[in-house]
Coordinates of C-alpha atoms in Angstrom, one line a residue:
X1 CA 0.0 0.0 0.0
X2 CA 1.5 3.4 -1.3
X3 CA 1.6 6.1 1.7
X4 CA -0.1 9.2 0.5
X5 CA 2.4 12.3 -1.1
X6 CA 2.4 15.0 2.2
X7 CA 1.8 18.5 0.4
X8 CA 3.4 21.6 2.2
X9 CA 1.4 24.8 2.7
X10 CA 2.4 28.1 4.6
X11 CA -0.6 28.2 6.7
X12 CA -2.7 26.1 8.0
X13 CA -6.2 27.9 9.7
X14 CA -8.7 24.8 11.3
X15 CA -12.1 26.1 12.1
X16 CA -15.6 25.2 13.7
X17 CA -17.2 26.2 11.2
X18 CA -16.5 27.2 7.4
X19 CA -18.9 29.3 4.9
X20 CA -17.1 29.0 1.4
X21 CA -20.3 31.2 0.2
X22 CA -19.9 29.2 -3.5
X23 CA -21.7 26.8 -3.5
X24 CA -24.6 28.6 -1.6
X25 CA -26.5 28.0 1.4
X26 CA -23.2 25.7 2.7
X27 CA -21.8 25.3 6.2
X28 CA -19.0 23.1 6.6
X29 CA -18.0 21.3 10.0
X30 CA -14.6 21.1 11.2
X31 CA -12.6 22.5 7.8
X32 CA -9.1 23.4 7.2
X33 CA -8.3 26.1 5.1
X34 CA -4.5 25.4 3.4
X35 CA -2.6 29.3 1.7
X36 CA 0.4 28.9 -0.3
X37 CA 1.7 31.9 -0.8
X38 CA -1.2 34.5 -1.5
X39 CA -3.5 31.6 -2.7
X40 CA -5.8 29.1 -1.1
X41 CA -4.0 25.8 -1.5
X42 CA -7.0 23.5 -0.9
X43 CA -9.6 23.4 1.9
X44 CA -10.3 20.0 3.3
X45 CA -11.4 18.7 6.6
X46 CA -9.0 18.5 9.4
X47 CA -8.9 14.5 9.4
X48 CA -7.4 14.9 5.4
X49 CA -5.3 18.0 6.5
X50 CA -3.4 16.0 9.3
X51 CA -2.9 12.9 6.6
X52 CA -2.1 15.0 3.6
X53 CA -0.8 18.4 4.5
X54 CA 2.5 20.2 6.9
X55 CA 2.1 23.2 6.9
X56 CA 4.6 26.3 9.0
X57 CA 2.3 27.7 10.4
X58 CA -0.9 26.0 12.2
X59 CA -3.9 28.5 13.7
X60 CA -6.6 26.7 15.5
X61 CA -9.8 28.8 16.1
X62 CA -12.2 26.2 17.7
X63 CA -15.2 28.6 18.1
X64 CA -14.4 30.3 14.8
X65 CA -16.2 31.1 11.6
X66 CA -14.0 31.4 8.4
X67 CA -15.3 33.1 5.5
X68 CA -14.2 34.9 2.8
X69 CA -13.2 38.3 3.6
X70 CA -15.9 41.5 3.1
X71 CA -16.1 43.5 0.4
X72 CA -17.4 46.8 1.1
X73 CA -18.6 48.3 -2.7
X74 CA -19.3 51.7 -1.5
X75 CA -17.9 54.5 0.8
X76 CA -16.0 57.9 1.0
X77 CA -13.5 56.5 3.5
X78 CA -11.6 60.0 4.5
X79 CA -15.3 61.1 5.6
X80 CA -14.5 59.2 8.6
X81 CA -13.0 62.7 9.7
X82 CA -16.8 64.0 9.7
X83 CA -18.6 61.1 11.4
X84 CA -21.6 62.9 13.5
X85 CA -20.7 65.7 12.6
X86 CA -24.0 66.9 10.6
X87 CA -26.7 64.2 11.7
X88 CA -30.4 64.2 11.4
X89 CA -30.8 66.0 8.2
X90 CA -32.2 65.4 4.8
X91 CA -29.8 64.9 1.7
X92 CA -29.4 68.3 0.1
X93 CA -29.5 69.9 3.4
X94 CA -26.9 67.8 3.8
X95 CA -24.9 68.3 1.4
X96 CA -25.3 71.7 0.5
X97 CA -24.9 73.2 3.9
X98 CA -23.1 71.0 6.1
X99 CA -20.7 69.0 3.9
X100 CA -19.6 71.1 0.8
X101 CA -18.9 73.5 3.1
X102 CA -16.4 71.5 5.3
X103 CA -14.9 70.1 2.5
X104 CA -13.8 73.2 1.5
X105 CA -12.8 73.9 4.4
X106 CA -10.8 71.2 5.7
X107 CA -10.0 68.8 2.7
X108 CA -6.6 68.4 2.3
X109 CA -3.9 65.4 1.4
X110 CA -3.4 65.3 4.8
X111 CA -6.9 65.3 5.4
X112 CA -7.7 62.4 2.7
X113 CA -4.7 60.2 4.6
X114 CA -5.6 60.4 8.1
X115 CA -9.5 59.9 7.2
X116 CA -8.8 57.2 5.0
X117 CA -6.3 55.4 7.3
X118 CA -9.0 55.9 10.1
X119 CA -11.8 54.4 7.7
X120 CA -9.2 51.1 6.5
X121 CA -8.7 50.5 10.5
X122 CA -12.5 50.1 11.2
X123 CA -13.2 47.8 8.2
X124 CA -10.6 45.9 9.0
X125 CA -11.3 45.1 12.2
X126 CA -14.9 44.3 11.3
X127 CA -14.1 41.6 8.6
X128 CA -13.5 44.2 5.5
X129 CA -10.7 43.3 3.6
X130 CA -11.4 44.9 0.1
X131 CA -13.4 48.8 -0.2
X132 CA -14.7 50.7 -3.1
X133 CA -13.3 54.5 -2.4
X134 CA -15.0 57.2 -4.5
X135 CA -13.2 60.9 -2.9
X136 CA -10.3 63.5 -3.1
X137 CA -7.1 62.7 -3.8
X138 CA -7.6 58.9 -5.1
X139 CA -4.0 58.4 -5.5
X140 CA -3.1 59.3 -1.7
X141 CA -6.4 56.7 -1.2
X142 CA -5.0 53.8 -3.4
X143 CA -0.9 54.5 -2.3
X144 CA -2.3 54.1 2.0
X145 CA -4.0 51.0 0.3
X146 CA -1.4 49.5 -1.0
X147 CA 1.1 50.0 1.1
X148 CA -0.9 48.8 4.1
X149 CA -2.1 45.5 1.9
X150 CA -5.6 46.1 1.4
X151 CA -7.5 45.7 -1.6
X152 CA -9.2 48.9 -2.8
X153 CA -11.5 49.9 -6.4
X154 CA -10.6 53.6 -5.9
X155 CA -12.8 56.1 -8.0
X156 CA -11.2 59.4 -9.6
X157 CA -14.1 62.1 -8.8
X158 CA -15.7 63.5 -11.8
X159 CA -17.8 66.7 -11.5
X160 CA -18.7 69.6 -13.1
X161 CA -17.8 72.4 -10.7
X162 CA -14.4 72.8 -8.9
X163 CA -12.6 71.2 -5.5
X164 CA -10.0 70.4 -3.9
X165 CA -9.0 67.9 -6.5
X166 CA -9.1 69.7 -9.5
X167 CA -10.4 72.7 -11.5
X168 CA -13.0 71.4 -13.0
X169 CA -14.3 68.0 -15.3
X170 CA -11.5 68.5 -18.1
X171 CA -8.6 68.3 -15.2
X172 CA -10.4 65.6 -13.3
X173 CA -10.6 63.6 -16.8
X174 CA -6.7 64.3 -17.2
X175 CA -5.5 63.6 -14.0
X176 CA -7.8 60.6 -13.9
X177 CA -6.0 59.3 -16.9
X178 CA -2.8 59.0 -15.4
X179 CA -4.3 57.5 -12.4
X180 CA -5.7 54.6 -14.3
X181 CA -2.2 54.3 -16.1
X182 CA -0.5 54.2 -13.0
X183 CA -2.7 51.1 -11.2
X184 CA -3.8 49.2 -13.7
X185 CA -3.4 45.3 -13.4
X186 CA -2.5 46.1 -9.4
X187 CA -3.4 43.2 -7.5
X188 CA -4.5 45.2 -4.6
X189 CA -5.7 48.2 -6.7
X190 CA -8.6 48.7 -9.2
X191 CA -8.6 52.4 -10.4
X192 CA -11.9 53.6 -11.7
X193 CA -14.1 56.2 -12.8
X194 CA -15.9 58.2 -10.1
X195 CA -18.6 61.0 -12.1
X196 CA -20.5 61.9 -8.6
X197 CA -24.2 61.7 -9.7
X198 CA -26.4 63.0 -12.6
X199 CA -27.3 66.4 -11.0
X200 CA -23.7 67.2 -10.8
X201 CA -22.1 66.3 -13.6
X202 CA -23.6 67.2 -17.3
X203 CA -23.5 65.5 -20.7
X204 CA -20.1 65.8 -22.0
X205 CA -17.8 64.5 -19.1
X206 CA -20.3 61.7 -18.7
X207 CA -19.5 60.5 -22.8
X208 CA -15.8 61.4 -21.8
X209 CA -16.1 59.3 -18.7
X210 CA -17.7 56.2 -21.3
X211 CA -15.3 56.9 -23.9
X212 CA -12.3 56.4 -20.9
X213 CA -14.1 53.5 -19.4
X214 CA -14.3 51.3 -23.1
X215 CA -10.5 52.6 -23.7
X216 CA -9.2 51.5 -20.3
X217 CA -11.4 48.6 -19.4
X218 CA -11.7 50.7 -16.0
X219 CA -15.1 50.4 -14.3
X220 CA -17.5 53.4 -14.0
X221 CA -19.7 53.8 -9.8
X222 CA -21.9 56.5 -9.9
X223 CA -24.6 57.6 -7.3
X224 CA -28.0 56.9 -8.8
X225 CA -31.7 57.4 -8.3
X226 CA -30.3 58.0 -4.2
X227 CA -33.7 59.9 -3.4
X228 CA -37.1 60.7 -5.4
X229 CA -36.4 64.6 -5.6
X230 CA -33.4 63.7 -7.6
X231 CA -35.8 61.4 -10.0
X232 CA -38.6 64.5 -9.8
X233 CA -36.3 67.2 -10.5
X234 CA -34.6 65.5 -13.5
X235 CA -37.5 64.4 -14.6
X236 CA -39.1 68.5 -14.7
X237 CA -35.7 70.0 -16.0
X238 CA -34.8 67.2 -18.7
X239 CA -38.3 65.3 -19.3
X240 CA -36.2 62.0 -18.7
X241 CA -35.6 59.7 -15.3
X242 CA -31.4 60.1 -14.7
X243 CA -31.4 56.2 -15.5
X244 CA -32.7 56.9 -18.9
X245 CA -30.3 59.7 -19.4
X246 CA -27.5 57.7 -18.6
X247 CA -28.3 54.7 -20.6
X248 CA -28.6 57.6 -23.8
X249 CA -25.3 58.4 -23.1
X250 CA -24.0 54.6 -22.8
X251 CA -23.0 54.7 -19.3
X252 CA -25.1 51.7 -18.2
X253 CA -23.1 48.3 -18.9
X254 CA -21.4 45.3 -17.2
X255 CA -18.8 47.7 -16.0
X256 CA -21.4 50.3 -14.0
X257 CA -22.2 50.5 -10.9
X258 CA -25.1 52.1 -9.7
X259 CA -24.9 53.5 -6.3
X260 CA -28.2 53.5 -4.0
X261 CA -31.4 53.0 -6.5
X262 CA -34.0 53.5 -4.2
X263 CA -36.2 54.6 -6.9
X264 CA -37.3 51.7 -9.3
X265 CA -40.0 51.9 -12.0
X266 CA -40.3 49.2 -14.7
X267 CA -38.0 51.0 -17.2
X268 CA -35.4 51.1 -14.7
X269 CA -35.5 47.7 -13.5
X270 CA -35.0 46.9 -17.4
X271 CA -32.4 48.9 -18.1
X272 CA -30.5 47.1 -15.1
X273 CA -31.5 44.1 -16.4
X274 CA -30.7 44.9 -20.5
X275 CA -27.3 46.6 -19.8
X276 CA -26.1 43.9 -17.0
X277 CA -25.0 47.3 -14.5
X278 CA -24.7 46.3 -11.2
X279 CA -26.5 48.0 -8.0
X280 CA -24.7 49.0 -4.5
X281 CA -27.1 48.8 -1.6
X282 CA -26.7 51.4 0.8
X283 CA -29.2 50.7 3.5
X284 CA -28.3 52.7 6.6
X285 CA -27.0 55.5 5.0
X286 CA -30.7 55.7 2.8
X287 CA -32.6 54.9 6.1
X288 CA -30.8 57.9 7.9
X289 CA -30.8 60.6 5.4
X290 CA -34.1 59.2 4.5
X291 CA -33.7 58.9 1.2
X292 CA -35.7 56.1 0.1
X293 CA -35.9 52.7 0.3
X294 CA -34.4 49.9 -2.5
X295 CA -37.0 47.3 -3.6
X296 CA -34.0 44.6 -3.3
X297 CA -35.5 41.5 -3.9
X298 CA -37.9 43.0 -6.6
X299 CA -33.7 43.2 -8.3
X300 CA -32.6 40.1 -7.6
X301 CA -35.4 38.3 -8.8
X302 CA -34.8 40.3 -11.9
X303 CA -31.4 38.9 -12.4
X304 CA -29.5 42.2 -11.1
X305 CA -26.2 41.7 -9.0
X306 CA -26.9 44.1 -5.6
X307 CA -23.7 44.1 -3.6
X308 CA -23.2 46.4 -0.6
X309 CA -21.7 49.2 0.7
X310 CA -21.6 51.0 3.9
X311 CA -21.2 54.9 2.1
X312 CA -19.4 56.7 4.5
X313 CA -18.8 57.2 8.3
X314 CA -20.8 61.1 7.8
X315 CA -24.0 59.6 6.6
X316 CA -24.0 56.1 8.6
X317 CA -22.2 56.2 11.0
X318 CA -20.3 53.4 10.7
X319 CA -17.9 51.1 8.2
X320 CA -19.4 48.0 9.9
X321 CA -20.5 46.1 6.8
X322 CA -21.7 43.1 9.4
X323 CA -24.1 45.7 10.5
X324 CA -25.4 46.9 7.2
X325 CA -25.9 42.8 6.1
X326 CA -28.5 42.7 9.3
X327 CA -30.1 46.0 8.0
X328 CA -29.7 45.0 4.4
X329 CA -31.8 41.6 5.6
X330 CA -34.8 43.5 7.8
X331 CA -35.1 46.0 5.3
X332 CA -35.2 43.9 2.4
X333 CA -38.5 41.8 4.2
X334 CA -40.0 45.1 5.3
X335 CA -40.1 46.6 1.8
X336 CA -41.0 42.7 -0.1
X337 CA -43.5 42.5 2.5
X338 CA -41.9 38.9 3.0
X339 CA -40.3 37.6 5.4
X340 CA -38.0 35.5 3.3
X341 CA -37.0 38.0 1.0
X342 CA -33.1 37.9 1.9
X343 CA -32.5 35.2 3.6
X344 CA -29.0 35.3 5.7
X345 CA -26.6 33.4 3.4
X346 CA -28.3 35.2 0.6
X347 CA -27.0 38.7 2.9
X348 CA -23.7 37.4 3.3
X349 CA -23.1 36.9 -0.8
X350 CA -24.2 40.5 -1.0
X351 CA -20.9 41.3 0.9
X352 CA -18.9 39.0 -0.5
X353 CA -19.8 37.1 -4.6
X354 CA -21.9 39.8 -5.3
X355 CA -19.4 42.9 -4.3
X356 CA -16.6 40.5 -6.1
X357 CA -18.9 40.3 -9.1
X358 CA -19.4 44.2 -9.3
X359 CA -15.9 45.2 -9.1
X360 CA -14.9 42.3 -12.0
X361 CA -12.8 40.2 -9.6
X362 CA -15.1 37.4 -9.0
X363 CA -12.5 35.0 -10.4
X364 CA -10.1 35.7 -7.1
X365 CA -12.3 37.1 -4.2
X366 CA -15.5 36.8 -3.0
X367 CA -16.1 32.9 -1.7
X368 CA -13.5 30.2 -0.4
X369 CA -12.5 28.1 -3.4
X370 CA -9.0 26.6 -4.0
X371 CA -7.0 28.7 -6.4
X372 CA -9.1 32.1 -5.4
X373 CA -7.1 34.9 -4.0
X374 CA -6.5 34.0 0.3
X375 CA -8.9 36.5 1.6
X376 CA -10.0 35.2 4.3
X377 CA -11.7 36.2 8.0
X378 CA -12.5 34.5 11.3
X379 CA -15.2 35.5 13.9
X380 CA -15.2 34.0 17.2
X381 CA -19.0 33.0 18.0
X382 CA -17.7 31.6 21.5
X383 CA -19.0 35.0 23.5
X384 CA -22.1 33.5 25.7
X385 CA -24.7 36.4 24.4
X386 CA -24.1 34.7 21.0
X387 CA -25.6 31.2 22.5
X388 CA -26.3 28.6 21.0
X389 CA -25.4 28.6 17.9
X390 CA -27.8 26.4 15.8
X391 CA -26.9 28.6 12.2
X392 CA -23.6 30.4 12.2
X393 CA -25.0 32.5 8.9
X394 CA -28.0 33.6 11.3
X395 CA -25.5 35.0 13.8
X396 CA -23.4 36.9 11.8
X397 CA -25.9 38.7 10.0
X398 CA -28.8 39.1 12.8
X399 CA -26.4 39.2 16.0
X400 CA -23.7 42.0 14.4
X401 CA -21.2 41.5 15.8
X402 CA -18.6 43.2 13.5
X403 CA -16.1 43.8 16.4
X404 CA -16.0 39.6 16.9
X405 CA -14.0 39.6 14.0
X406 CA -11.0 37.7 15.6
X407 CA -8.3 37.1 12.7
X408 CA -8.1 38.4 8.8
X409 CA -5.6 37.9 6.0
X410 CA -5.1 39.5 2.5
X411 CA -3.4 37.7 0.2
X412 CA -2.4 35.3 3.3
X413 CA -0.7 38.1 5.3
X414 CA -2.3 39.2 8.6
X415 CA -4.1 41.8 9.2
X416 CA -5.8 41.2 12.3
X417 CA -4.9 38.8 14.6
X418 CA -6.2 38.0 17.9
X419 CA -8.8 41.3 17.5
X420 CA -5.4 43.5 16.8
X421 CA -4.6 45.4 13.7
X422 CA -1.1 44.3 12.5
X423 CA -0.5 46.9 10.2
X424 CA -1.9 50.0 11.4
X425 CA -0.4 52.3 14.3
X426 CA -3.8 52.7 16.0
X427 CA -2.3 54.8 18.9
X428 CA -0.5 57.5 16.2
X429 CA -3.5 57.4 14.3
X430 CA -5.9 58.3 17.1
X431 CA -3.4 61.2 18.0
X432 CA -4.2 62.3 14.5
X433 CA -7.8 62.2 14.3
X434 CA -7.7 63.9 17.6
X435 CA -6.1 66.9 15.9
X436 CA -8.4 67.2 13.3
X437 CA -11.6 66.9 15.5
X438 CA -10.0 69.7 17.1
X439 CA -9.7 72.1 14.5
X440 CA -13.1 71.1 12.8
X441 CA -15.1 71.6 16.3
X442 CA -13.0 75.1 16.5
X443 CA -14.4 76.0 12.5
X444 CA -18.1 74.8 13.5
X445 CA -17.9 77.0 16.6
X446 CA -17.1 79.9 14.5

């Protein structure tokens, strides 16, 4: 009798539990998950692993979850710096005067890194391991990314009026050029094309922004149909919903995503389904600014890819994308009227296929698979208010508890081990944000 061929691995992570996401609706008992190098070797049950595999390094998490690390499709992560800072108010009130105004006050490179360093901290410790950025200064965003080993899709802005960015559309379109040249085929960077929404940016950057988009192969987020005076006022000034307007223009595709969609009629739900554009869900962020609610399972029976994002810390106010699944999942019954319109695994594909899928990297993130990229998170499900645990899915959509995020790696390098960010000086940092809530209380005080 031949003795089996012993494989070596660099890490070996054994688990109580395992949700690969693909194939769907799966738990697996007592799994091993093997990473060579930045890939998933093989995952197999322990009783294989101890006959078949040695690997250098061996993590036991015996009250564990492992699944496949978040994606987080949607946020302005240096708005962490603003977080509570103008709560309980409608959209365009907002915007117009609360935010604009601080921007221009207070945006800054230094600005866009400490926010943006404060923003990576939080979704990494809650189980985030790759974020959609659309803000300032995308190259400071997708450089702090990079350098700390995140994954990030990091949108250019595109508007039609002036910031701290740029000038105007023509030296956003420039300057978003050589950002695309600069990250393309990153494994931890996606550059993109970030044109704000359709009441701020007008016809021709939005056929420039195509035109870059089919030249590049680089993908297109834009906020869309976020609230019904946006739909209403469009729809007095133009005679045409903004979703009609952009697929005149050719901006709805496979490569789109459209951010929020809380306002749905027929024609809209077929031009998502006839140009193949995916949808980010923004559910707390709509709930607060009360902006509208997105028929989600009216989509997904329609064949539309809805991922998830948090949008950022000002409007949520949080980056806990365990949080949003739970509110994603209530929500999504509330507005179907059924209570098994998003069913917990169903939630956590949102976060995870679904987000891979929009951002074009389904082929090496979003589930557990051998040969996918070795993105990968633990939560520990031992803590007693968390008893028993008949479902693990149920817990970690219904319980959130994003801070029971116990261990993450990208790419097989740790981020977070034992509940501690390995990468990221939290105690500099917080010396940092200190100094900017400082001099923004001193402004508002003004």
């Amino acid at each position: 009798m031949t003795a089996e061929t012993i494989i070596a691995a660099d890490i070996r992570i054994n688990a109580r539990w395992l949700i690969p996401v693909q194939p769907a609706n799966t738990v697996l008992d007592h799994q091993a998950v093997l990473i060579q190098g930045d890939r998933i070797a093989a995952i197999v049950t322990q009783e294989e692993a101890d006959r078949r595999y040695r690997a250098k390094e061996v993590i036991d998490l015996p009250h564990h979850v492992l699944l496949p690390g978040l994606i987080n499709t949607h946020g302005h992560a240096a708005m962490s710096l603003f977080r509570g800072m103008a709560d309980d108010l409608p959209l365009m009130t907002w915007l117009n005067d609360h935010i604009w105004p601080a921007e221009g006050a207070f945006i800054s490179e230094e600005f866009i890194a400490d926010g943006t360093q404060l923003a990576m901290a939080e979704m990494l410790r809650t189980g985030t391991t790759t974020f959609s950025d659309m803000y300032f200064f995308p190259e400071i965003v997708a450089q702090l990314a990079h350098d700390a080993g995140m994954r990030a899709q990091v949108c250019f802005p595109l508007l039609d009026f002036p910031t701290p960015w740029g000038s105007g559309p023509e030296e956003y379109l420039v300057k978003g050029r050589a950002f695309i040249e600069q990250w393309q085929d990153n494994a931890f960077i996606s550059p993109a094309i970030g044109p704000h929404a359709p009441y701020t940016v007008s016809d021709g950057p939005l056929t420039e922004a195509v035109a870059l988009s089919k030249e590049t192969g680089a993908a297109i987020q834009i906020h869309l149909h976020e609230t019904a005076f946006e739909v209403a006022d469009a729809m007095e000034k133009t005679g045409k919903r903004p979703m009609a307007r952009m697929a005149e223009l050719g901006l709805l595709g496979p490569n789109t995503q459209c951010v929020h969609m809380t306002q749905i009629d027929e024609a809209d739900l077929g031009l998502l389904q006839s140009s193949g554009a995916h949808v980010i869900h923004c559910p707390e962020s709509n709930l607060k600014l009360a902006s509208g609610l997105s028929p989600v399972q009216r989509m997904r029976k329609a064949g539309v890819n809805v991922a998830i994002g948090t949008d950022g810390a000002a409007s949520n106010n949080d980056l806990d994308l365990f949080g949003e699944l739970g509110t994603a999942a209530m929500l999504a019954k509330a507005v179907a009227e059924d209570a098994s319109a998003l069913s917990a695994h169903e939630a956590l594909a949102m976060a995870t296929i679904a987000g891979a899928r929009a951002i074009g990297r389904e082929d090496e993130l979003g589930s557990l698979e051998a040969g996918k990229l070795a993105d990968v998170i633990a939560v520990d499900l031992s803590d007693p208010f968390l008893q028993p645990v008949y479902d693990p899915a149920s817990h970690l959509v219904y319980s959130r508890h994003g801070r029971q995020v116990s261990h993450s790696w990208i790419g097989g390098v740790p981020q977070v081990q034992n509940g501690h960010l390995t990468r990221i000086d939290v105690p500099d940092l917080m010396l940092r944000v200190q100094n900017w809530a400082d001099k923004i209380r001193e402004q508002q005080s003004r």
